[in-house]
Amino acid sequence: THTHDPMVAPLIDEFVRRLPGRVRQLVLAFEQSDMPAMDAHARELRGQAGSYGFGPITDAAATLQASIAANAPAAHIRADLDRVVHLCRTARPATFNDYVPGM
């Protein structure tokens, strides 16, 4: 995986560091019923997550995009969003210098 590549690890760490902000953007777009913004954030997240080896986030973001495109009920979109949020919150950096298990 990328986590063992010393050239990619800092990029993965930066991606993980920025996830809370990305989650906030997605949640805010949902709360404002701004589906175009939500789709754009999900598309960006999907692409970057895939680039850094976070397949589950990529898949969840793609599912969220599909729900948005299908004009799914808000509860369905919210469930897909919750899955993305959960996966983003469980993502861990490639280097563990500052990582404390259980935090």
mmCIF file of N, CA and C in Angstrom:
data_model
loop_
_atom_site.group_PDB
_atom_site.id
_atom_site.type_symbol
_atom_site.label_atom_id
_atom_site.label_comp_id
_atom_site.label_asym_id
_atom_site.label_seq_id
_atom_site.Cartn_x
_atom_site.Cartn_y
_atom_site.Cartn_z
ATOM 1 N N THR A 1 0.837 -1.196 0.000
ATOM 2 C CA THR A 1 0.000 0.000 0.000
ATOM 3 C C THR A 1 0.870 1.243 0.000
ATOM 4 N N HIS A 2 0.224 2.384 -0.187
ATOM 5 C CA HIS A 2 0.935 3.660 -0.193
ATOM 6 C C HIS A 2 1.540 4.003 1.159
ATOM 7 N N THR A 3 1.012 3.453 2.220
ATOM 8 C CA THR A 3 1.442 3.856 3.556
ATOM 9 C C THR A 3 2.901 3.541 3.812
ATOM 10 N N HIS A 4 3.497 2.648 3.029
ATOM 11 C CA HIS A 4 4.898 2.301 3.229
ATOM 12 C C HIS A 4 5.820 3.078 2.309
ATOM 13 N N ASP A 5 5.287 3.920 1.453
ATOM 14 C CA ASP A 5 6.080 4.722 0.536
ATOM 15 C C ASP A 5 6.409 6.053 1.205
ATOM 16 N N PRO A 6 7.697 6.303 1.502
ATOM 17 C CA PRO A 6 8.052 7.528 2.217
ATOM 18 C C PRO A 6 7.733 8.804 1.441
ATOM 19 N N MET A 7 7.586 8.694 0.133
ATOM 20 C CA MET A 7 7.248 9.879 -0.661
ATOM 21 C C MET A 7 5.748 10.194 -0.598
ATOM 22 N N VAL A 8 4.936 9.174 -0.433
ATOM 23 C CA VAL A 8 3.486 9.356 -0.446
ATOM 24 C C VAL A 8 2.925 9.578 0.957
ATOM 25 N N ALA A 9 3.598 9.061 1.967
ATOM 26 C CA ALA A 9 3.077 9.148 3.343
ATOM 27 C C ALA A 9 2.717 10.571 3.759
ATOM 28 N N PRO A 10 3.561 11.572 3.481
ATOM 29 C CA PRO A 10 3.160 12.934 3.891
ATOM 30 C C PRO A 10 1.900 13.420 3.184
ATOM 31 N N LEU A 11 1.686 12.988 1.952
ATOM 32 C CA LEU A 11 0.475 13.375 1.231
ATOM 33 C C LEU A 11 -0.758 12.717 1.839
ATOM 34 N N ILE A 12 -0.604 11.459 2.218
ATOM 35 C CA ILE A 12 -1.705 10.753 2.888
ATOM 36 C C ILE A 12 -2.021 11.434 4.213
ATOM 37 N N ASP A 13 -0.973 11.776 4.957
ATOM 38 C CA ASP A 13 -1.179 12.447 6.246
ATOM 39 C C ASP A 13 -1.927 13.764 6.061
ATOM 40 N N GLU A 14 -1.564 14.523 5.027
ATOM 41 C CA GLU A 14 -2.236 15.797 4.763
ATOM 42 C C GLU A 14 -3.691 15.557 4.369
ATOM 43 N N PHE A 15 -3.935 14.542 3.555
ATOM 44 C CA PHE A 15 -5.304 14.195 3.180
ATOM 45 C C PHE A 15 -6.138 13.893 4.426
ATOM 46 N N VAL A 16 -5.602 13.069 5.314
ATOM 47 C CA VAL A 16 -6.325 12.705 6.543
ATOM 48 C C VAL A 16 -6.524 13.933 7.426
ATOM 49 N N ARG A 17 -5.505 14.792 7.500
ATOM 50 C CA ARG A 17 -5.613 16.007 8.320
ATOM 51 C C ARG A 17 -6.746 16.910 7.833
ATOM 52 N N ARG A 18 -6.995 16.909 6.532
ATOM 53 C CA ARG A 18 -8.030 17.780 5.959
ATOM 54 C C ARG A 18 -9.428 17.159 5.964
ATOM 55 N N LEU A 19 -9.537 15.896 6.334
ATOM 56 C CA LEU A 19 -10.845 15.250 6.310
ATOM 57 C C LEU A 19 -11.902 15.926 7.185
ATOM 58 N N PRO A 20 -11.580 16.364 8.408
ATOM 59 C CA PRO A 20 -12.631 17.027 9.203
ATOM 60 C C PRO A 20 -13.242 18.242 8.497
ATOM 61 N N GLY A 21 -12.434 19.020 7.806
ATOM 62 C CA GLY A 21 -12.955 20.158 7.052
ATOM 63 C C GLY A 21 -13.832 19.730 5.898
ATOM 64 N N ARG A 22 -13.432 18.655 5.233
ATOM 65 C CA ARG A 22 -14.237 18.131 4.127
ATOM 66 C C ARG A 22 -15.588 17.627 4.638
ATOM 67 N N VAL A 23 -15.566 16.959 5.783
ATOM 68 C CA VAL A 23 -16.804 16.480 6.394
ATOM 69 C C VAL A 23 -17.711 17.661 6.725
ATOM 70 N N ARG A 24 -17.148 18.709 7.300
ATOM 71 C CA ARG A 24 -17.950 19.901 7.623
ATOM 72 C C ARG A 24 -18.593 20.481 6.363
ATOM 73 N N GLN A 25 -17.842 20.530 5.264
ATOM 74 C CA GLN A 25 -18.389 21.062 4.015
ATOM 75 C C GLN A 25 -19.561 20.217 3.525
ATOM 76 N N LEU A 26 -19.404 18.899 3.578
ATOM 77 C CA LEU A 26 -20.484 18.010 3.145
ATOM 78 C C LEU A 26 -21.731 18.171 4.013
ATOM 79 N N VAL A 27 -21.535 18.190 5.319
ATOM 80 C CA VAL A 27 -22.665 18.308 6.241
ATOM 81 C C VAL A 27 -23.360 19.657 6.062
ATOM 82 N N LEU A 28 -22.585 20.720 5.929
ATOM 83 C CA LEU A 28 -23.174 22.045 5.735
ATOM 84 C C LEU A 28 -23.976 22.093 4.439
ATOM 85 N N ALA A 29 -23.433 21.537 3.368
ATOM 86 C CA ALA A 29 -24.162 21.514 2.095
ATOM 87 C C ALA A 29 -25.477 20.755 2.257
ATOM 88 N N PHE A 30 -25.452 19.628 2.986
ATOM 89 C CA PHE A 30 -26.685 18.868 3.230
ATOM 90 C C PHE A 30 -27.676 19.708 4.021
ATOM 91 N N GLU A 31 -27.204 20.328 5.093
ATOM 92 C CA GLU A 31 -28.089 21.130 5.944
ATOM 93 C C GLU A 31 -28.704 22.296 5.183
ATOM 94 N N GLN A 32 -27.993 22.797 4.172
ATOM 95 C CA GLN A 32 -28.500 23.907 3.364
ATOM 96 C C GLN A 32 -29.252 23.412 2.123
ATOM 97 N N SER A 33 -29.419 22.104 2.027
ATOM 98 C CA SER A 33 -30.073 21.482 0.860
ATOM 99 C C SER A 33 -29.409 21.902 -0.447
ATOM 100 N N ASP A 34 -28.093 22.071 -0.398
ATOM 101 C CA ASP A 34 -27.322 22.476 -1.576
ATOM 102 C C ASP A 34 -26.716 21.224 -2.212
ATOM 103 N N MET A 35 -27.555 20.528 -2.983
ATOM 104 C CA MET A 35 -27.119 19.262 -3.575
ATOM 105 C C MET A 35 -25.982 19.437 -4.589
ATOM 106 N N PRO A 36 -25.965 20.519 -5.390
ATOM 107 C CA PRO A 36 -24.823 20.681 -6.296
ATOM 108 C C PRO A 36 -23.490 20.812 -5.537
ATOM 109 N N ALA A 37 -23.493 21.562 -4.450
ATOM 110 C CA ALA A 37 -22.262 21.697 -3.650
ATOM 111 C C ALA A 37 -21.908 20.369 -2.996
ATOM 112 N N MET A 38 -22.907 19.679 -2.499
ATOM 113 C CA MET A 38 -22.666 18.387 -1.865
ATOM 114 C C MET A 38 -22.073 17.405 -2.867
ATOM 115 N N ASP A 39 -22.621 17.392 -4.074
ATOM 116 C CA ASP A 39 -22.102 16.519 -5.120
ATOM 117 C C ASP A 39 -20.651 16.877 -5.454
ATOM 118 N N ALA A 40 -20.354 18.155 -5.556
ATOM 119 C CA ALA A 40 -18.985 18.582 -5.873
ATOM 120 C C ALA A 40 -18.008 18.160 -4.780
ATOM 121 N N HIS A 41 -18.394 18.328 -3.521
ATOM 122 C CA HIS A 41 -17.532 17.913 -2.406
ATOM 123 C C HIS A 41 -17.346 16.398 -2.397
ATOM 124 N N ALA A 42 -18.419 15.663 -2.658
ATOM 125 C CA ALA A 42 -18.337 14.203 -2.679
ATOM 126 C C ALA A 42 -17.450 13.734 -3.835
ATOM 127 N N ARG A 43 -17.552 14.375 -4.986
ATOM 128 C CA ARG A 43 -16.739 14.014 -6.145
ATOM 129 C C ARG A 43 -15.254 14.242 -5.854
ATOM 130 N N GLU A 44 -14.937 15.380 -5.270
ATOM 131 C CA GLU A 44 -13.546 15.686 -4.923
ATOM 132 C C GLU A 44 -13.016 14.686 -3.891
ATOM 133 N N LEU A 45 -13.808 14.416 -2.872
ATOM 134 C CA LEU A 45 -13.409 13.464 -1.845
ATOM 135 C C LEU A 45 -13.205 12.080 -2.449
ATOM 136 N N ARG A 46 -14.122 11.672 -3.300
ATOM 137 C CA ARG A 46 -14.023 10.356 -3.941
ATOM 138 C C ARG A 46 -12.714 10.213 -4.707
ATOM 139 N N GLY A 47 -12.377 11.205 -5.487
ATOM 140 C CA GLY A 47 -11.152 11.152 -6.280
ATOM 141 C C GLY A 47 -9.898 11.125 -5.433
ATOM 142 N N GLN A 48 -9.850 11.985 -4.446
ATOM 143 C CA GLN A 48 -8.653 12.041 -3.609
ATOM 144 C C GLN A 48 -8.521 10.811 -2.726
ATOM 145 N N ALA A 49 -9.614 10.336 -2.180
ATOM 146 C CA ALA A 49 -9.555 9.153 -1.328
ATOM 147 C C ALA A 49 -9.027 7.959 -2.124
ATOM 148 N N GLY A 50 -9.485 7.830 -3.349
ATOM 149 C CA GLY A 50 -9.014 6.737 -4.187
ATOM 150 C C GLY A 50 -7.535 6.850 -4.497
ATOM 151 N N SER A 51 -7.059 8.065 -4.695
ATOM 152 C CA SER A 51 -5.645 8.282 -4.994
ATOM 153 C C SER A 51 -4.738 7.860 -3.853
ATOM 154 N N TYR A 52 -5.239 7.953 -2.629
ATOM 155 C CA TYR A 52 -4.413 7.661 -1.457
ATOM 156 C C TYR A 52 -4.728 6.314 -0.819
ATOM 157 N N GLY A 53 -5.526 5.500 -1.495
ATOM 158 C CA GLY A 53 -5.761 4.149 -1.011
ATOM 159 C C GLY A 53 -6.894 3.994 -0.008
ATOM 160 N N PHE A 54 -7.783 4.967 0.061
ATOM 161 C CA PHE A 54 -8.922 4.894 0.975
ATOM 162 C C PHE A 54 -10.163 4.451 0.199
ATOM 163 N N GLY A 55 -10.127 3.196 -0.269
ATOM 164 C CA GLY A 55 -11.201 2.646 -1.089
ATOM 165 C C GLY A 55 -12.582 2.736 -0.472
ATOM 166 N N PRO A 56 -12.740 2.426 0.826
ATOM 167 C CA PRO A 56 -14.080 2.525 1.414
ATOM 168 C C PRO A 56 -14.657 3.949 1.356
ATOM 169 N N ILE A 57 -13.808 4.967 1.532
ATOM 170 C CA ILE A 57 -14.294 6.348 1.431
ATOM 171 C C ILE A 57 -14.683 6.633 -0.012
ATOM 172 N N THR A 58 -13.866 6.177 -0.955
ATOM 173 C CA THR A 58 -14.173 6.352 -2.372
ATOM 174 C C THR A 58 -15.538 5.743 -2.696
ATOM 175 N N ASP A 59 -15.752 4.514 -2.261
ATOM 176 C CA ASP A 59 -17.012 3.825 -2.543
ATOM 177 C C ASP A 59 -18.199 4.533 -1.896
ATOM 178 N N ALA A 60 -18.035 4.964 -0.648
ATOM 179 C CA ALA A 60 -19.128 5.644 0.062
ATOM 180 C C ALA A 60 -19.450 6.985 -0.593
ATOM 181 N N ALA A 61 -18.428 7.717 -1.022
ATOM 182 C CA ALA A 61 -18.656 8.999 -1.689
ATOM 183 C C ALA A 61 -19.353 8.780 -3.032
ATOM 184 N N ALA A 62 -18.997 7.711 -3.746
ATOM 185 C CA ALA A 62 -19.664 7.396 -5.016
ATOM 186 C C ALA A 62 -21.137 7.059 -4.781
ATOM 187 N N THR A 63 -21.416 6.312 -3.721
ATOM 188 C CA THR A 63 -22.802 5.985 -3.376
ATOM 189 C C THR A 63 -23.581 7.252 -3.050
ATOM 190 N N LEU A 64 -22.953 8.159 -2.306
ATOM 191 C CA LEU A 64 -23.584 9.437 -1.978
ATOM 192 C C LEU A 64 -23.885 10.221 -3.253
ATOM 193 N N GLN A 65 -22.928 10.271 -4.161
ATOM 194 C CA GLN A 65 -23.151 10.977 -5.429
ATOM 195 C C GLN A 65 -24.313 10.358 -6.209
ATOM 196 N N ALA A 66 -24.380 9.034 -6.219
ATOM 197 C CA ALA A 66 -25.465 8.366 -6.943
ATOM 198 C C ALA A 66 -26.824 8.719 -6.333
ATOM 199 N N SER A 67 -26.889 8.796 -5.017
ATOM 200 C CA SER A 67 -28.142 9.160 -4.349
ATOM 201 C C SER A 67 -28.544 10.592 -4.677
ATOM 202 N N ILE A 68 -27.560 11.471 -4.704
ATOM 203 C CA ILE A 68 -27.839 12.870 -5.054
ATOM 204 C C ILE A 68 -28.352 12.945 -6.487
ATOM 205 N N ALA A 69 -27.669 12.247 -7.406
ATOM 206 C CA ALA A 69 -28.057 12.276 -8.820
ATOM 207 C C ALA A 69 -29.452 11.705 -9.039
ATOM 208 N N ALA A 70 -29.834 10.741 -8.224
ATOM 209 C CA ALA A 70 -31.148 10.104 -8.348
ATOM 210 C C ALA A 70 -32.244 10.874 -7.619
ATOM 211 N N ASN A 71 -31.900 12.015 -7.024
ATOM 212 C CA ASN A 71 -32.867 12.772 -6.231
ATOM 213 C C ASN A 71 -33.514 11.897 -5.168
ATOM 214 N N ALA A 72 -32.700 11.110 -4.504
ATOM 215 C CA ALA A 72 -33.190 10.223 -3.446
ATOM 216 C C ALA A 72 -33.787 11.067 -2.313
ATOM 217 N N PRO A 73 -34.664 10.469 -1.513
ATOM 218 C CA PRO A 73 -35.218 11.191 -0.367
ATOM 219 C C PRO A 73 -34.099 11.669 0.570
ATOM 220 N N ALA A 74 -34.355 12.763 1.254
ATOM 221 C CA ALA A 74 -33.352 13.352 2.145
ATOM 222 C C ALA A 74 -32.837 12.343 3.167
ATOM 223 N N ALA A 75 -33.711 11.491 3.680
ATOM 224 C CA ALA A 75 -33.290 10.504 4.679
ATOM 225 C C ALA A 75 -32.285 9.514 4.085
ATOM 226 N N HIS A 76 -32.475 9.160 2.836
ATOM 227 C CA HIS A 76 -31.554 8.243 2.163
ATOM 228 C C HIS A 76 -30.196 8.918 1.943
ATOM 229 N N ILE A 77 -30.237 10.164 1.475
ATOM 230 C CA ILE A 77 -28.993 10.916 1.275
ATOM 231 C C ILE A 77 -28.287 11.098 2.611
ATOM 232 N N ARG A 78 -29.046 11.375 3.662
ATOM 233 C CA ARG A 78 -28.449 11.544 4.986
ATOM 234 C C ARG A 78 -27.769 10.256 5.444
ATOM 235 N N ALA A 79 -28.375 9.123 5.200
ATOM 236 C CA ALA A 79 -27.762 7.846 5.577
ATOM 237 C C ALA A 79 -26.458 7.627 4.816
ATOM 238 N N ASP A 80 -26.450 7.951 3.531
ATOM 239 C CA ASP A 80 -25.213 7.834 2.744
ATOM 240 C C ASP A 80 -24.161 8.815 3.241
ATOM 241 N N LEU A 81 -24.588 10.022 3.576
ATOM 242 C CA LEU A 81 -23.665 11.013 4.131
ATOM 243 C C LEU A 81 -23.096 10.531 5.454
ATOM 244 N N ASP A 82 -23.935 9.971 6.302
ATOM 245 C CA ASP A 82 -23.465 9.468 7.598
ATOM 246 C C ASP A 82 -22.385 8.402 7.419
ATOM 247 N N ARG A 83 -22.530 7.570 6.393
ATOM 248 C CA ARG A 83 -21.523 6.542 6.110
ATOM 249 C C ARG A 83 -20.192 7.194 5.719
ATOM 250 N N VAL A 84 -20.246 8.206 4.875
ATOM 251 C CA VAL A 84 -19.036 8.928 4.471
ATOM 252 C C VAL A 84 -18.382 9.558 5.699
ATOM 253 N N VAL A 85 -19.182 10.216 6.524
ATOM 254 C CA VAL A 85 -18.670 10.877 7.728
ATOM 255 C C VAL A 85 -17.997 9.859 8.639
ATOM 256 N N HIS A 86 -18.640 8.736 8.872
ATOM 257 C CA HIS A 86 -18.067 7.699 9.732
ATOM 258 C C HIS A 86 -16.713 7.229 9.194
ATOM 259 N N LEU A 87 -16.645 6.940 7.917
ATOM 260 C CA LEU A 87 -15.395 6.460 7.333
ATOM 261 C C LEU A 87 -14.295 7.515 7.397
ATOM 262 N N CYS A 88 -14.657 8.764 7.165
ATOM 263 C CA CYS A 88 -13.667 9.847 7.252
ATOM 264 C C CYS A 88 -13.137 9.985 8.677
ATOM 265 N N ARG A 89 -14.018 9.826 9.643
ATOM 266 C CA ARG A 89 -13.594 9.947 11.043
ATOM 267 C C ARG A 89 -12.718 8.790 11.495
ATOM 268 N N THR A 90 -12.801 7.651 10.823
ATOM 269 C CA THR A 90 -11.984 6.511 11.217
ATOM 270 C C THR A 90 -10.685 6.410 10.415
ATOM 271 N N ALA A 91 -10.513 7.261 9.413
ATOM 272 C CA ALA A 91 -9.281 7.253 8.611
ATOM 273 C C ALA A 91 -8.100 7.658 9.489
ATOM 274 N N ARG A 92 -6.987 7.015 9.276
ATOM 275 C CA ARG A 92 -5.771 7.286 10.048
ATOM 276 C C ARG A 92 -4.624 7.654 9.125
ATOM 277 N N PRO A 93 -3.689 8.453 9.613
ATOM 278 C CA PRO A 93 -2.548 8.865 8.795
ATOM 279 C C PRO A 93 -1.614 7.697 8.492
ATOM 280 N N ALA A 94 -0.725 7.927 7.540
ATOM 281 C CA ALA A 94 0.260 6.905 7.168
ATOM 282 C C ALA A 94 1.392 6.834 8.180
ATOM 283 N N THR A 95 1.716 7.980 8.775
ATOM 284 C CA THR A 95 2.761 8.011 9.798
ATOM 285 C C THR A 95 2.080 8.203 11.142
ATOM 286 N N PHE A 96 2.642 7.631 12.142
ATOM 287 C CA PHE A 96 1.965 7.601 13.432
ATOM 288 C C PHE A 96 2.693 8.397 14.506
ATOM 289 N N ASN A 97 3.470 9.382 14.095
ATOM 290 C CA ASN A 97 4.216 10.186 15.068
ATOM 291 C C ASN A 97 3.299 10.869 16.074
ATOM 292 N N ASP A 98 2.172 11.364 15.593
ATOM 293 C CA ASP A 98 1.257 12.108 16.467
ATOM 294 C C ASP A 98 0.001 11.329 16.787
ATOM 295 N N TYR A 99 -0.067 10.107 16.335
ATOM 296 C CA TYR A 99 -1.277 9.315 16.512
ATOM 297 C C TYR A 99 -1.221 8.566 17.828
ATOM 298 N N VAL A 100 -2.283 8.741 18.601
ATOM 299 C CA VAL A 100 -2.402 8.031 19.875
ATOM 300 C C VAL A 100 -3.630 7.136 19.772
ATOM 301 N N PRO A 101 -3.465 5.807 19.842
ATOM 302 C CA PRO A 101 -4.619 4.919 19.741
ATOM 303 C C PRO A 101 -5.709 5.304 20.736
ATOM 304 N N GLY A 102 -6.938 5.215 20.269
ATOM 305 C CA GLY A 102 -8.066 5.502 21.135
ATOM 306 C C GLY A 102 -8.472 6.961 21.160
ATOM 307 N N MET A 103 -7.774 7.793 20.457
ATOM 308 C CA MET A 103 -8.107 9.216 20.445
ATOM 309 C C MET A 103 -9.087 9.508 19.336
#
